[in-house]
Short mmCIF file of C-alpha atoms in Angstrom, two decimals:
data_model
loop_
_atom_site.label_atom_id
_atom_site.label_comp_id
_atom_site.label_asym_id
_atom_site.label_seq_id
_atom_site.Cartn_x
_atom_site.Cartn_y
_atom_site.Cartn_z
CA ASP A 1 32.72 108.91 -98.33
CA ALA A 2 29.76 107.54 -96.37
CA GLY A 3 29.54 103.81 -95.63
CA ILE A 4 27.09 102.46 -97.39
CA THR A 5 27.31 98.84 -98.71
CA GLN A 6 25.12 97.28 -101.53
CA SER A 7 24.84 93.52 -102.33
CA PRO A 8 25.32 91.99 -104.35
CA ARG A 9 26.34 94.17 -106.57
CA HIS A 10 25.37 91.97 -109.34
CA LYS A 11 22.28 89.41 -109.84
CA VAL A 12 20.79 87.41 -112.73
CA THR A 13 17.66 85.74 -111.69
CA GLU A 14 14.44 84.29 -113.78
CA THR A 15 11.25 85.81 -114.24
CA GLY A 16 8.65 84.74 -110.90
CA THR A 17 11.71 84.15 -108.79
CA PRO A 18 11.66 86.22 -105.44
CA VAL A 19 14.74 88.53 -105.20
CA THR A 20 15.92 90.62 -102.14
CA LEU A 21 18.80 93.46 -102.07
CA ARG A 22 20.16 94.46 -99.62
CA CYS A 23 22.07 98.09 -98.48
CA HIS A 24 23.83 98.24 -95.39
CA GLN A 25 24.87 101.99 -93.70
CA THR A 26 27.44 102.55 -91.00
CA GLU A 27 26.30 106.71 -90.59
CA ASN A 28 23.45 105.78 -88.22
CA HIS A 29 21.22 108.20 -90.86
CA ARG A 30 17.92 107.92 -90.33
CA TYR A 31 16.62 108.48 -93.60
CA MET A 32 17.13 105.28 -95.95
CA TYR A 33 15.98 104.91 -99.95
CA TRP A 34 15.81 102.85 -102.63
CA TYR A 35 15.98 104.18 -106.45
CA ARG A 36 16.27 102.56 -110.02
CA GLN A 37 17.94 103.67 -112.99
CA ASP A 38 17.02 103.04 -116.51
CA PRO A 39 18.19 104.62 -119.89
CA GLY A 40 15.81 107.25 -120.65
CA HIS A 41 14.74 107.74 -117.06
CA GLY A 42 16.24 109.62 -114.46
CA LEU A 43 17.14 107.84 -110.89
CA ARG A 44 13.30 107.02 -109.96
CA LEU A 45 11.93 106.31 -105.94
CA ILE A 46 10.88 102.66 -105.49
CA HIS A 47 10.79 103.13 -101.38
CA TYR A 48 12.11 105.21 -98.88
CA SER A 49 12.05 104.93 -94.85
CA TYR A 50 12.42 107.12 -91.97
CA GLY A 51 13.28 104.88 -88.99
CA VAL A 52 12.87 101.85 -88.16
CA LYS A 53 9.93 99.81 -89.06
CA ASP A 54 8.77 103.17 -90.75
CA THR A 55 8.74 103.09 -94.67
CA ASP A 56 6.64 104.59 -97.58
CA LYS A 57 6.21 104.43 -101.11
CA GLY A 58 7.98 106.40 -103.66
CA GLU A 59 7.07 107.27 -107.43
CA VAL A 60 7.61 103.56 -108.92
CA SER A 61 6.76 101.10 -105.77
CA ASP A 62 4.50 98.81 -107.96
CA GLY A 63 5.69 95.14 -107.54
CA TYR A 64 8.39 95.90 -104.54
CA SER A 65 8.19 96.01 -100.75
CA VAL A 66 11.09 96.93 -98.23
CA SER A 67 11.73 96.13 -94.90
CA ARG A 68 13.48 98.12 -91.94
CA SER A 69 13.24 96.33 -88.80
CA LYS A 70 17.59 98.03 -87.83
CA THR A 71 18.88 101.56 -88.16
CA GLU A 72 21.98 100.16 -90.56
CA ASP A 73 19.88 97.56 -92.60
CA PHE A 74 17.02 98.22 -95.61
CA LEU A 75 15.67 95.63 -97.73
CA LEU A 76 14.07 95.73 -100.88
CA THR A 77 12.17 92.68 -102.30
CA LEU A 78 10.85 92.06 -105.49
CA GLU A 79 8.05 89.21 -104.55
CA SER A 80 8.18 87.63 -108.38
CA ALA A 81 10.90 89.69 -110.66
CA THR A 82 9.87 90.55 -114.06
CA SER A 83 11.84 91.26 -117.07
CA SER A 84 10.81 94.89 -116.13
CA GLN A 85 12.34 95.16 -113.27
CA THR A 86 16.01 94.56 -115.10
CA SER A 87 17.30 98.00 -113.79
CA VAL A 88 20.32 99.29 -111.78
CA TYR A 89 19.29 99.96 -108.54
CA PHE A 90 20.87 102.05 -105.68
CA CYS A 91 20.55 102.91 -102.65
CA ALA A 92 21.31 106.25 -100.84
CA ILE A 93 21.23 107.82 -97.14
CA SER A 94 20.62 111.19 -95.73
CA ASP A 95 20.28 112.49 -92.03
CA SER A 96 17.38 114.39 -92.46
CA GLU A 97 14.74 114.91 -94.34
CA TYR A 98 14.93 118.06 -95.66
CA LEU A 99 18.03 117.99 -98.00
CA GLY A 100 20.48 121.34 -98.58
CA PRO A 101 23.56 121.91 -99.06
CA ASN A 102 24.47 120.45 -95.89
CA GLU A 103 22.49 117.61 -95.84
CA LYS A 104 22.81 115.49 -98.99
CA LEU A 105 21.82 112.27 -100.56
CA PHE A 106 24.70 109.52 -100.07
CA PHE A 107 24.45 106.63 -102.78
CA GLY A 108 25.55 103.57 -102.52
CA SER A 109 27.52 101.21 -105.64
CA GLY A 110 24.41 100.12 -106.87
CA THR A 111 23.15 96.37 -107.74
CA GLN A 112 22.73 95.62 -111.25
CA LEU A 113 19.60 92.92 -111.59
CA SER A 114 19.07 91.09 -114.08
CA VAL A 115 15.87 89.47 -114.95
CA LEU A 116 15.93 86.58 -117.45
CA GLY B 1 3.35 116.87 -113.73
CA GLN B 2 7.29 117.05 -112.83
CA ASN B 3 9.35 117.77 -116.15
CA ILE B 4 13.39 118.25 -115.43
CA ASP B 5 15.06 118.24 -118.85
CA GLN B 6 18.43 118.52 -120.07
CA PRO B 7 20.78 117.62 -122.93
CA THR B 8 21.35 113.77 -123.23
CA GLU B 9 24.87 113.68 -124.07
CA MET B 10 27.45 116.41 -124.75
CA THR B 11 30.82 116.28 -126.24
CA ALA B 12 33.96 118.87 -125.24
CA THR B 13 37.37 119.49 -125.47
CA GLU B 14 40.34 118.58 -122.81
CA GLY B 15 41.08 121.76 -121.13
CA ALA B 16 38.10 123.67 -122.45
CA ILE B 17 35.28 125.18 -121.20
CA VAL B 18 31.19 123.17 -121.40
CA GLN B 19 28.41 124.34 -120.10
CA ILE B 20 25.66 121.97 -119.14
CA ASN B 21 21.83 123.23 -119.04
CA CYS B 22 18.36 121.77 -116.55
CA THR B 23 15.40 123.26 -117.51
CA TYR B 24 13.08 122.51 -114.77
CA GLN B 25 9.21 122.91 -114.23
CA THR B 26 7.99 121.16 -111.29
CA SER B 27 5.61 121.68 -108.27
CA GLY B 28 7.56 123.83 -106.46
CA PHE B 29 10.72 124.54 -105.65
CA ASN B 30 12.89 124.37 -102.46
CA GLY B 31 16.52 123.65 -104.21
CA LEU B 32 18.36 122.10 -107.03
CA PHE B 33 21.29 119.83 -107.24
CA TRP B 34 23.89 118.52 -109.54
CA TYR B 35 25.30 115.50 -108.94
CA GLN B 36 28.22 113.46 -111.44
CA GLN B 37 27.96 109.88 -112.14
CA HIS B 38 30.99 107.94 -113.40
CA ALA B 39 29.75 104.79 -115.49
CA GLY B 40 29.50 102.33 -113.20
CA GLU B 41 29.06 104.09 -110.08
CA ALA B 42 27.35 105.89 -107.71
CA PRO B 43 26.65 109.63 -108.48
CA THR B 44 28.43 111.95 -105.82
CA PHE B 45 27.07 116.01 -104.69
CA LEU B 46 28.45 118.36 -106.77
CA SER B 47 26.17 121.63 -105.72
CA TYR B 48 23.42 122.93 -104.07
CA ASN B 49 21.64 126.09 -105.36
CA VAL B 50 18.29 127.32 -103.72
CA LEU B 51 19.10 131.04 -104.14
CA ASP B 52 19.31 133.25 -107.56
CA GLY B 53 23.06 133.48 -108.77
CA LEU B 54 25.99 131.66 -109.33
CA GLU B 55 27.75 129.39 -106.57
CA GLU B 56 31.79 128.74 -107.31
CA LYS B 57 33.41 125.66 -106.35
CA GLY B 58 36.67 125.11 -107.64
CA ARG B 59 36.46 124.21 -111.70
CA PHE B 60 32.74 123.85 -111.54
CA SER B 61 30.04 126.10 -111.13
CA SER B 62 26.32 126.18 -110.68
CA PHE B 63 23.76 128.70 -111.76
CA LEU B 64 19.99 128.99 -111.22
CA SER B 65 17.51 131.12 -112.12
CA ARG B 66 14.01 130.40 -110.14
CA SER B 67 12.56 133.08 -112.40
CA LYS B 68 13.36 130.90 -115.60
CA GLY B 69 13.31 127.00 -114.08
CA TYR B 70 16.84 127.04 -115.35
CA SER B 71 20.40 126.02 -114.43
CA TYR B 72 23.38 125.31 -115.66
CA LEU B 73 26.68 123.48 -114.71
CA LEU B 74 29.66 125.41 -116.01
CA LEU B 75 32.94 122.83 -115.93
CA LYS B 76 36.30 125.12 -116.85
CA GLU B 77 39.12 123.42 -117.94
CA LEU B 78 38.32 120.18 -118.04
CA GLN B 79 39.99 117.01 -117.73
CA MET B 80 39.42 113.56 -119.10
CA LYS B 81 38.10 112.53 -115.36
CA ASP B 82 35.09 114.96 -115.97
CA SER B 83 33.78 112.29 -118.91
CA ALA B 84 30.54 111.01 -116.74
CA SER B 85 27.12 111.47 -116.61
CA TYR B 86 25.75 114.89 -114.90
CA LEU B 87 22.25 114.72 -113.19
CA CYS B 88 20.64 117.46 -112.12
CA ALA B 89 17.89 117.16 -109.49
CA VAL B 90 15.16 119.58 -107.72
CA LEU B 91 13.50 119.08 -104.73
CA ASN B 92 9.83 119.89 -104.97
CA ARG B 93 7.68 121.63 -102.62
CA ASP B 94 7.25 118.16 -100.73
CA ASP B 95 11.06 118.38 -100.11
CA LYS B 96 11.04 115.09 -102.86
CA ILE B 97 13.92 115.36 -104.95
CA ILE B 98 13.31 114.46 -108.95
CA PHE B 99 16.12 113.53 -110.83
CA GLY B 100 16.11 114.34 -114.90
CA LYS B 101 17.60 111.95 -117.27
CA GLY B 102 21.26 113.00 -116.65
CA THR B 103 23.65 114.61 -119.18
CA ARG B 104 26.49 111.78 -120.72
CA LEU B 105 29.75 114.29 -121.16
CA HIS B 106 32.89 112.95 -123.82
CA ILE B 107 35.79 114.24 -123.59
CA LEU B 108 38.14 114.64 -126.23
CA PRO B 109 42.03 114.92 -126.14
#
């Protein structure tokens, strides 16, 4: 199994507070991704990174920011959490931008975030 | 727009065969993935198709028809541990992976 650790695994917070989720990998993979998964929706890409300090927006990036200061860590920040950001957040990694039979996405175990 | 359709839920019996269909309309096509996701866990890779035809891997097979924008995942000799969600995902022409909403499969003893 790919070495991906997400923290925290569960978090409950209040509307308007800042929240940071952490993804840590031990695979030295270049590409890291943050997804959210909600009932009635597929996994949706929030932000991704293609190297240290190199990040880009995904399809649902509003209200989120990311940082990657080291290869192994990718942080997702909700500057001011809203109830619509209640979701399960998954981090994923890959060794290549070009996914295929040998280059897959490996997912972390997820963070359940509840914004009250 | 980009759209991936798969049934929301399916039920099958232990020992039987089940086919989970996926149709897609995306901006280009560079491959199709199937992932398995048990409740409360991370998705894990099952299969990848880029050419038309059937790819077999043990009890699981995946089929692709690019001209029809269609794929299916075939699970044989179903076991209780196969109860999970199955996610169809397409790589579009920008090599961005787009996920369907997933099919929740229930296995009955």
